[in-house]
Short mmCIF file of C-alpha atoms and ligand atoms in Angstrom, two decimals:
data_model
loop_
_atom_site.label_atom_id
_atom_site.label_comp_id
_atom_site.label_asym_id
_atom_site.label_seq_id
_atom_site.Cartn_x
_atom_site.Cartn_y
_atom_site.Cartn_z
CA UNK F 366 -1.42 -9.24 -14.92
CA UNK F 367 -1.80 -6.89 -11.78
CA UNK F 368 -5.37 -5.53 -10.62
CA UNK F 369 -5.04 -3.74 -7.29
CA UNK F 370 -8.73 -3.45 -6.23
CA UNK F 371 -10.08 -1.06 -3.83
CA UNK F 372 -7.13 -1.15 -1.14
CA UNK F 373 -7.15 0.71 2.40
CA UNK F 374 -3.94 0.45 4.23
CA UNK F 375 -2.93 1.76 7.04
CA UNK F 376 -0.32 2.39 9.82
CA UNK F 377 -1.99 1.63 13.24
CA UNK F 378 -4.57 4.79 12.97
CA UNK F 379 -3.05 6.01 10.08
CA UNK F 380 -4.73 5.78 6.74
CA UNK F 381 -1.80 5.93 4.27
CA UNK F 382 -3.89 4.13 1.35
CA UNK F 383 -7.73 5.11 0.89
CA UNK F 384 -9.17 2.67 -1.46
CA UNK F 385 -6.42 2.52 -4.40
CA UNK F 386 -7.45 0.94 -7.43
CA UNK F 387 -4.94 0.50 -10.36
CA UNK F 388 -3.77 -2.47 -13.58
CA UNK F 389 -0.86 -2.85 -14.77
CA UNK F 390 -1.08 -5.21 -17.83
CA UNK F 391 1.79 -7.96 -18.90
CA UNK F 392 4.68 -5.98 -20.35
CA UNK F 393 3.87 -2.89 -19.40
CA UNK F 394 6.08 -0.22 -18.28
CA UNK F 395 3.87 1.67 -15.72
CA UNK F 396 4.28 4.80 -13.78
CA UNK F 397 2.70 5.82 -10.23
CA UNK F 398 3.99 9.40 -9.41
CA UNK F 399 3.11 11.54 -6.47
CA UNK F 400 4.33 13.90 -3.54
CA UNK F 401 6.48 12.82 -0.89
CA UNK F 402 4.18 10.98 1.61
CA UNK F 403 1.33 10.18 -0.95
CA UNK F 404 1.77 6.95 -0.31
CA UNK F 405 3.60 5.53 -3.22
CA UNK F 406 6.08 3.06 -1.28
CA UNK F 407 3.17 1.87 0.34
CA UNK F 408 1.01 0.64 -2.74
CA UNK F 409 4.49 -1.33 -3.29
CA UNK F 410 4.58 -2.85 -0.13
CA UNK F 411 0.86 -3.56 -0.35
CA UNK F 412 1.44 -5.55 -3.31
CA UNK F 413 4.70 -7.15 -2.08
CA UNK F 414 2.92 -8.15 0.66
CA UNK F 415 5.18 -6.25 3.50
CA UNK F 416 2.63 -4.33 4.81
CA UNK F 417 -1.18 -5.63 4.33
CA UNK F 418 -4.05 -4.03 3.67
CA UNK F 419 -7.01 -3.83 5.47
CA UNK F 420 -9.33 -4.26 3.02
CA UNK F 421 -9.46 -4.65 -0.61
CA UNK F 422 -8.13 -6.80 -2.95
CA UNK F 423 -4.74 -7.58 -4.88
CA UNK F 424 -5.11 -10.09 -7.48
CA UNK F 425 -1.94 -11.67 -10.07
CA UNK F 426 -2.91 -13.24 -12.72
CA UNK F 427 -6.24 -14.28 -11.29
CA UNK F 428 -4.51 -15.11 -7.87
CA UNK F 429 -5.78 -13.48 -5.41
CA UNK F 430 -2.59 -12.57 -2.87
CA UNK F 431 -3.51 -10.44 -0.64
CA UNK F 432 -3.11 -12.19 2.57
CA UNK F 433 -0.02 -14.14 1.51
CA UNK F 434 3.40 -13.81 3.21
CA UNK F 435 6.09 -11.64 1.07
CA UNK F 436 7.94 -15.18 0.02
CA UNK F 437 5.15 -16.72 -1.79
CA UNK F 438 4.55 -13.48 -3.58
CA UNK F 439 8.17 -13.78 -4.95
CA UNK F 440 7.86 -16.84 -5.57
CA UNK F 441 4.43 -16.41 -7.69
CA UNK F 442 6.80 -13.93 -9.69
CA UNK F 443 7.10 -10.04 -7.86
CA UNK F 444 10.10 -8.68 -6.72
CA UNK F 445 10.68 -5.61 -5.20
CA UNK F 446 13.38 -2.95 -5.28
CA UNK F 447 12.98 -1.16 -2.09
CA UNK F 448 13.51 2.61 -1.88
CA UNK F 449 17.26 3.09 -0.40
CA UNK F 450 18.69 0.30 -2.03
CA UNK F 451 18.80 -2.27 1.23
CA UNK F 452 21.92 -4.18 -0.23
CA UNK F 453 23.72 -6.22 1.87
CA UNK F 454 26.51 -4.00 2.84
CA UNK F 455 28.92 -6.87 4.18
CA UNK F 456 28.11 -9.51 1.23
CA UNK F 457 30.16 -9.35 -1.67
CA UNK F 458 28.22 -8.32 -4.85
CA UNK F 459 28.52 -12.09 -5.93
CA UNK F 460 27.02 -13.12 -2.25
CA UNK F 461 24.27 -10.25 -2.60
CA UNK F 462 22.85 -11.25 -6.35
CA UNK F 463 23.25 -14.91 -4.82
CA UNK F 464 20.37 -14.10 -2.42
CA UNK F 465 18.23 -13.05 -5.25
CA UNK F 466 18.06 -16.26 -6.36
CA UNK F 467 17.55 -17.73 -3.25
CA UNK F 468 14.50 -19.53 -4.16
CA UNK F 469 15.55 -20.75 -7.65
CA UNK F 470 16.48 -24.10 -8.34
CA UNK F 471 17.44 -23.59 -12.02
CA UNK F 472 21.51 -23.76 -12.49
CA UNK F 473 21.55 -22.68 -15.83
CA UNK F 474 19.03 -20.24 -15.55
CA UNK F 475 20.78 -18.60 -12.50
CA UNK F 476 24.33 -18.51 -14.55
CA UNK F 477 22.38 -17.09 -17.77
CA UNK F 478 20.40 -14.65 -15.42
CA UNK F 479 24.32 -13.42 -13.64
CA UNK F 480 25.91 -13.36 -17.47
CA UNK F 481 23.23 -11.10 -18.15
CA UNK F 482 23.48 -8.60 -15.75
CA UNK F 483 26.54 -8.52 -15.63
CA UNK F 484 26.00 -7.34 -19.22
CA UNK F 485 23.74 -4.67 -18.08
CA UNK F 486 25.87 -3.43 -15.65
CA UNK F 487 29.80 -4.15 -16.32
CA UNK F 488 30.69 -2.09 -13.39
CA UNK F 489 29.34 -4.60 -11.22
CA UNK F 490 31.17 -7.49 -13.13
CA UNK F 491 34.36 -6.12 -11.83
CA UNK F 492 33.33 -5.20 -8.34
CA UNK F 493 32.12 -9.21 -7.97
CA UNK F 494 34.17 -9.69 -4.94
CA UNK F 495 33.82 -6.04 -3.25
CA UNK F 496 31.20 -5.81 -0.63
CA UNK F 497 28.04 -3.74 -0.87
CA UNK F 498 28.53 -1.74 1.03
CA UNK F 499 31.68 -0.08 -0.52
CA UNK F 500 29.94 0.44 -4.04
CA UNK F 501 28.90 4.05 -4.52
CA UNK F 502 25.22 5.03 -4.49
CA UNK F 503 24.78 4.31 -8.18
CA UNK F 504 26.20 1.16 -7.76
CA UNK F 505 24.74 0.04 -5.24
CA UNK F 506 21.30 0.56 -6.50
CA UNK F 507 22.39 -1.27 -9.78
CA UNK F 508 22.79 -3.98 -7.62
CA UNK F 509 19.59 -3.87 -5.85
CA UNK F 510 17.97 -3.96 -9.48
CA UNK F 511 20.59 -7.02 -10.30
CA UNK F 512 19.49 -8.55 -6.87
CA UNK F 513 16.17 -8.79 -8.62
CA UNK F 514 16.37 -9.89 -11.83
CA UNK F 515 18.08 -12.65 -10.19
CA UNK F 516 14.96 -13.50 -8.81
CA UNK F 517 13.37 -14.08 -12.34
CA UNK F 518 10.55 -11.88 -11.32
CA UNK F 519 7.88 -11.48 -13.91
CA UNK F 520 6.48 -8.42 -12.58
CA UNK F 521 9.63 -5.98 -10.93
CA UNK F 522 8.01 -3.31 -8.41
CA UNK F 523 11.07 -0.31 -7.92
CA UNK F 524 11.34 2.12 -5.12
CA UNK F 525 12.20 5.64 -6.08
CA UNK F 526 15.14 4.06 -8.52
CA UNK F 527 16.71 7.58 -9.03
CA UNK F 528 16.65 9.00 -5.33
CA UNK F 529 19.47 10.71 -4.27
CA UNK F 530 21.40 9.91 -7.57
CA UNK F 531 23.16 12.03 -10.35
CA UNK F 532 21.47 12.79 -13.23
CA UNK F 533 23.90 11.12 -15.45
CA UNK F 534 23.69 7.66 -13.48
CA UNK F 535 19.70 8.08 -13.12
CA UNK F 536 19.54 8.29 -17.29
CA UNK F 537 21.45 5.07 -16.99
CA UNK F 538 20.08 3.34 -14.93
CA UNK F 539 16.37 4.67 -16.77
CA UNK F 540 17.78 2.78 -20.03
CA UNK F 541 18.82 -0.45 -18.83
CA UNK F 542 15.45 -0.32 -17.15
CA UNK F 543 13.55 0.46 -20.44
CA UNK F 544 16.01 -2.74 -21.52
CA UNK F 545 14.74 -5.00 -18.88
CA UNK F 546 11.62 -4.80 -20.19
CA UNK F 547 12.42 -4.56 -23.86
CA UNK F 548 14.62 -7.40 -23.44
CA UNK F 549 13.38 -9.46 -20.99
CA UNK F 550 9.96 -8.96 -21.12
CA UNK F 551 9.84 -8.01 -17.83
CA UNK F 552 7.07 -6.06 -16.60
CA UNK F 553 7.30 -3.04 -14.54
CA UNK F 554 5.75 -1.16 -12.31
CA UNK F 555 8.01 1.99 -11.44
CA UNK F 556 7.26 4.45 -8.53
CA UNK F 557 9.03 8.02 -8.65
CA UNK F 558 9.18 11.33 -7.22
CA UNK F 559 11.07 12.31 -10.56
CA UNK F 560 8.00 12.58 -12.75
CA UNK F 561 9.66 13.67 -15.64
CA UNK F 562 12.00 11.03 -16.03
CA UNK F 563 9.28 8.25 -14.84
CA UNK F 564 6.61 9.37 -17.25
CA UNK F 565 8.68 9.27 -20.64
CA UNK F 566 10.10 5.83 -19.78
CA UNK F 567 6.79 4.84 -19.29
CA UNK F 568 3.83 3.63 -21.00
CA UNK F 569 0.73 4.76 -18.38
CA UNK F 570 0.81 6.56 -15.42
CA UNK F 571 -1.11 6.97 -12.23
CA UNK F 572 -1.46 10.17 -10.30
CA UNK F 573 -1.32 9.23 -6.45
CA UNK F 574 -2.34 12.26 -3.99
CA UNK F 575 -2.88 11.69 -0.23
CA UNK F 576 -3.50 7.78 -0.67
CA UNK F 577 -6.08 8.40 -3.63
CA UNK F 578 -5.37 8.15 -7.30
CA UNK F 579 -6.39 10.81 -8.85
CA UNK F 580 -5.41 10.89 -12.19
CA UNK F 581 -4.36 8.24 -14.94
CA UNK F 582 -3.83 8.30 -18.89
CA UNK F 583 -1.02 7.59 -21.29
CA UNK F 584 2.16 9.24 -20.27
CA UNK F 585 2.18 11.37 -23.25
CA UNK F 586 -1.11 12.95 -22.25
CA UNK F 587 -0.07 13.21 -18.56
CA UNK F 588 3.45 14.62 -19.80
CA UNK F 589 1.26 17.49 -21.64
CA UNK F 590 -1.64 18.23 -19.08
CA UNK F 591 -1.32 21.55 -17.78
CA UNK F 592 -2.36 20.46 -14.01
CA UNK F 593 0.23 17.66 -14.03
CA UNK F 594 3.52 19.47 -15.59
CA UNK F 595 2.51 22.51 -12.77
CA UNK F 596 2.22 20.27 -9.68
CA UNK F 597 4.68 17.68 -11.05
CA UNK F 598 7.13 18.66 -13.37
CA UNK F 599 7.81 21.91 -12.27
CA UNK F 600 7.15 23.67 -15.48
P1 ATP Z 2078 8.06 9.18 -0.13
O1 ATP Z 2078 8.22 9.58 -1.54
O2 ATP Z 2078 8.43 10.25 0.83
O3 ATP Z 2078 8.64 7.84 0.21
P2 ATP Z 2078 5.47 7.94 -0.45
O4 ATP Z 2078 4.56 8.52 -1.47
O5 ATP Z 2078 6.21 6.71 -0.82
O6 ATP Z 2078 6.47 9.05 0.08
P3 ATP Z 2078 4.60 6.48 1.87
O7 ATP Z 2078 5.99 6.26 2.35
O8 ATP Z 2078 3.86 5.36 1.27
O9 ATP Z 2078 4.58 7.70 0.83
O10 ATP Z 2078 3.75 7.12 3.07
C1 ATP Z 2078 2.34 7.33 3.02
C2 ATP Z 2078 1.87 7.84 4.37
O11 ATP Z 2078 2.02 6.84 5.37
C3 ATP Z 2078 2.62 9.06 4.88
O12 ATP Z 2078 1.69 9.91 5.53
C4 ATP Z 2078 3.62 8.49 5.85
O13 ATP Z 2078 3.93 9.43 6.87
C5 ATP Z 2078 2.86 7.31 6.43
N1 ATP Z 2078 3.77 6.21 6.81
C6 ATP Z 2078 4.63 5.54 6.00
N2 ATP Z 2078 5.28 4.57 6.66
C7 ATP Z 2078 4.83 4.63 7.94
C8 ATP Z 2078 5.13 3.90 9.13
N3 ATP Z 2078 6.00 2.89 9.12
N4 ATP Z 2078 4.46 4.26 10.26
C9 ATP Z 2078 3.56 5.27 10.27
N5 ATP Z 2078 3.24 5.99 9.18
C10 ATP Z 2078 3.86 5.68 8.03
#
């Protein structure tokens, strides 16, 4: 679905990404875990098309879209959950999964796509009128994933989902997750700090150190590799 060929990007002299090459195949649940500053948000926003590589290729389903502008890659079917959430704090949560479907056209499939998240995430169903910016944390970021969805994205690209969350919300938020794709048939490519957590929702992984990957198996055999649960999981 997803081949990621050979990408350099960079921040003016900066090299942040040095020649990252990675596949994530349709209805896949994959995994790219690293340090702080590996550049992990960056291989998002490479794909999203935020920030461009400067060589290299990114090609969806055949397409090559690496020089296209953010909109036509949501449009083509990738949406992004940035890291922090970036709701809009003064929309309602109505007026905020409104802009995810900004570019849809399909009624009925927009009022199918709200009846089901709502179902995901009841909490939100009766915060519909509050604005963003009041929900807590946990809320919020089960909005940015609502957001999303609303989008009808085929491939969903999320930031760090569990930063700066508790536990209890990050397991939920990990299962409706596993449900999107289950569900859904959603694929999804998932970038974490929390390893742990990212590799046993997952199907593969990718090890991403200073803007190289380094590694990449099954999770179950990077959740039992000895240089992975040291440097990684902290066991
Ligand atoms: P974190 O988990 O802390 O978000 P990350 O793995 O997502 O880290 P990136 O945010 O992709 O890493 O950063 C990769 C490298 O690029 C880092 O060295 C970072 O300092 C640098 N970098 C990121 N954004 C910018 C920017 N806007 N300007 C300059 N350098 C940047």
């Amino acid at each position: 679905m997803l081949k990621v060929d050979s990408i350099h990007t960079y921040y003016g002299n900066i090299r942040a990404l040095d020649g990252i090459s990675l596949e994530v195949r349709e209805g896949e649940i994959i995994t790219l875990i690293g340090a702080n500053g590996a550049g992990k948000s960056t291989t998002l926003m490479s794909i999203s098309g935020i920030t461009k590589p400067r060589s290299g290729k990114i090609l969806f389903e055949g397409k090559d879209i690496t020089s296209l502008p953010p909109h036509e890659i949501v449009s083509l079917g990738i949406c992004q959950v940035p890291e922090g959430r970036r709701i809009f704090p003064q929309l309602s949560v109505l007026e905020n999964l409104d802009m995810g479907a900004y570019l849809r056209h399909d009624k009925e499939g927009i009022k199918a796509d709200l009846d089901y998240v709502f179902e995901l995430f009841p909490i939100l169903s009766n915060r519909r009128h509050q604005s963003g910016g009041t929900l807590s944390g946990g809320e919020q970021q089960m909005l940015a994933i609502s957001r999303a969805i609303m989008a009808k994205p085929r491939l969903l690209l999320l930031d760090e989902p569990s930063l700066g969350l508790a536990p209890l919300i990050v397991r939920q938020i990990f299962s409706i997750i596993e449900r999107i794709n289950a569900e859904h048939g959603t694929t999804i490519f998932l970038v974490e700090q929390n390893a742990n957590m990212a590799l046993k929702l997952a199907h593969r992984g990718y090890v991403l150190q200073n803007g190289v990957i380094v590694q990449t198996d099954t999770s179950e055999a990077l959740l039992a590799d000895n240089k992975i649960k040291e440097a990684y999981l902290g066991l």
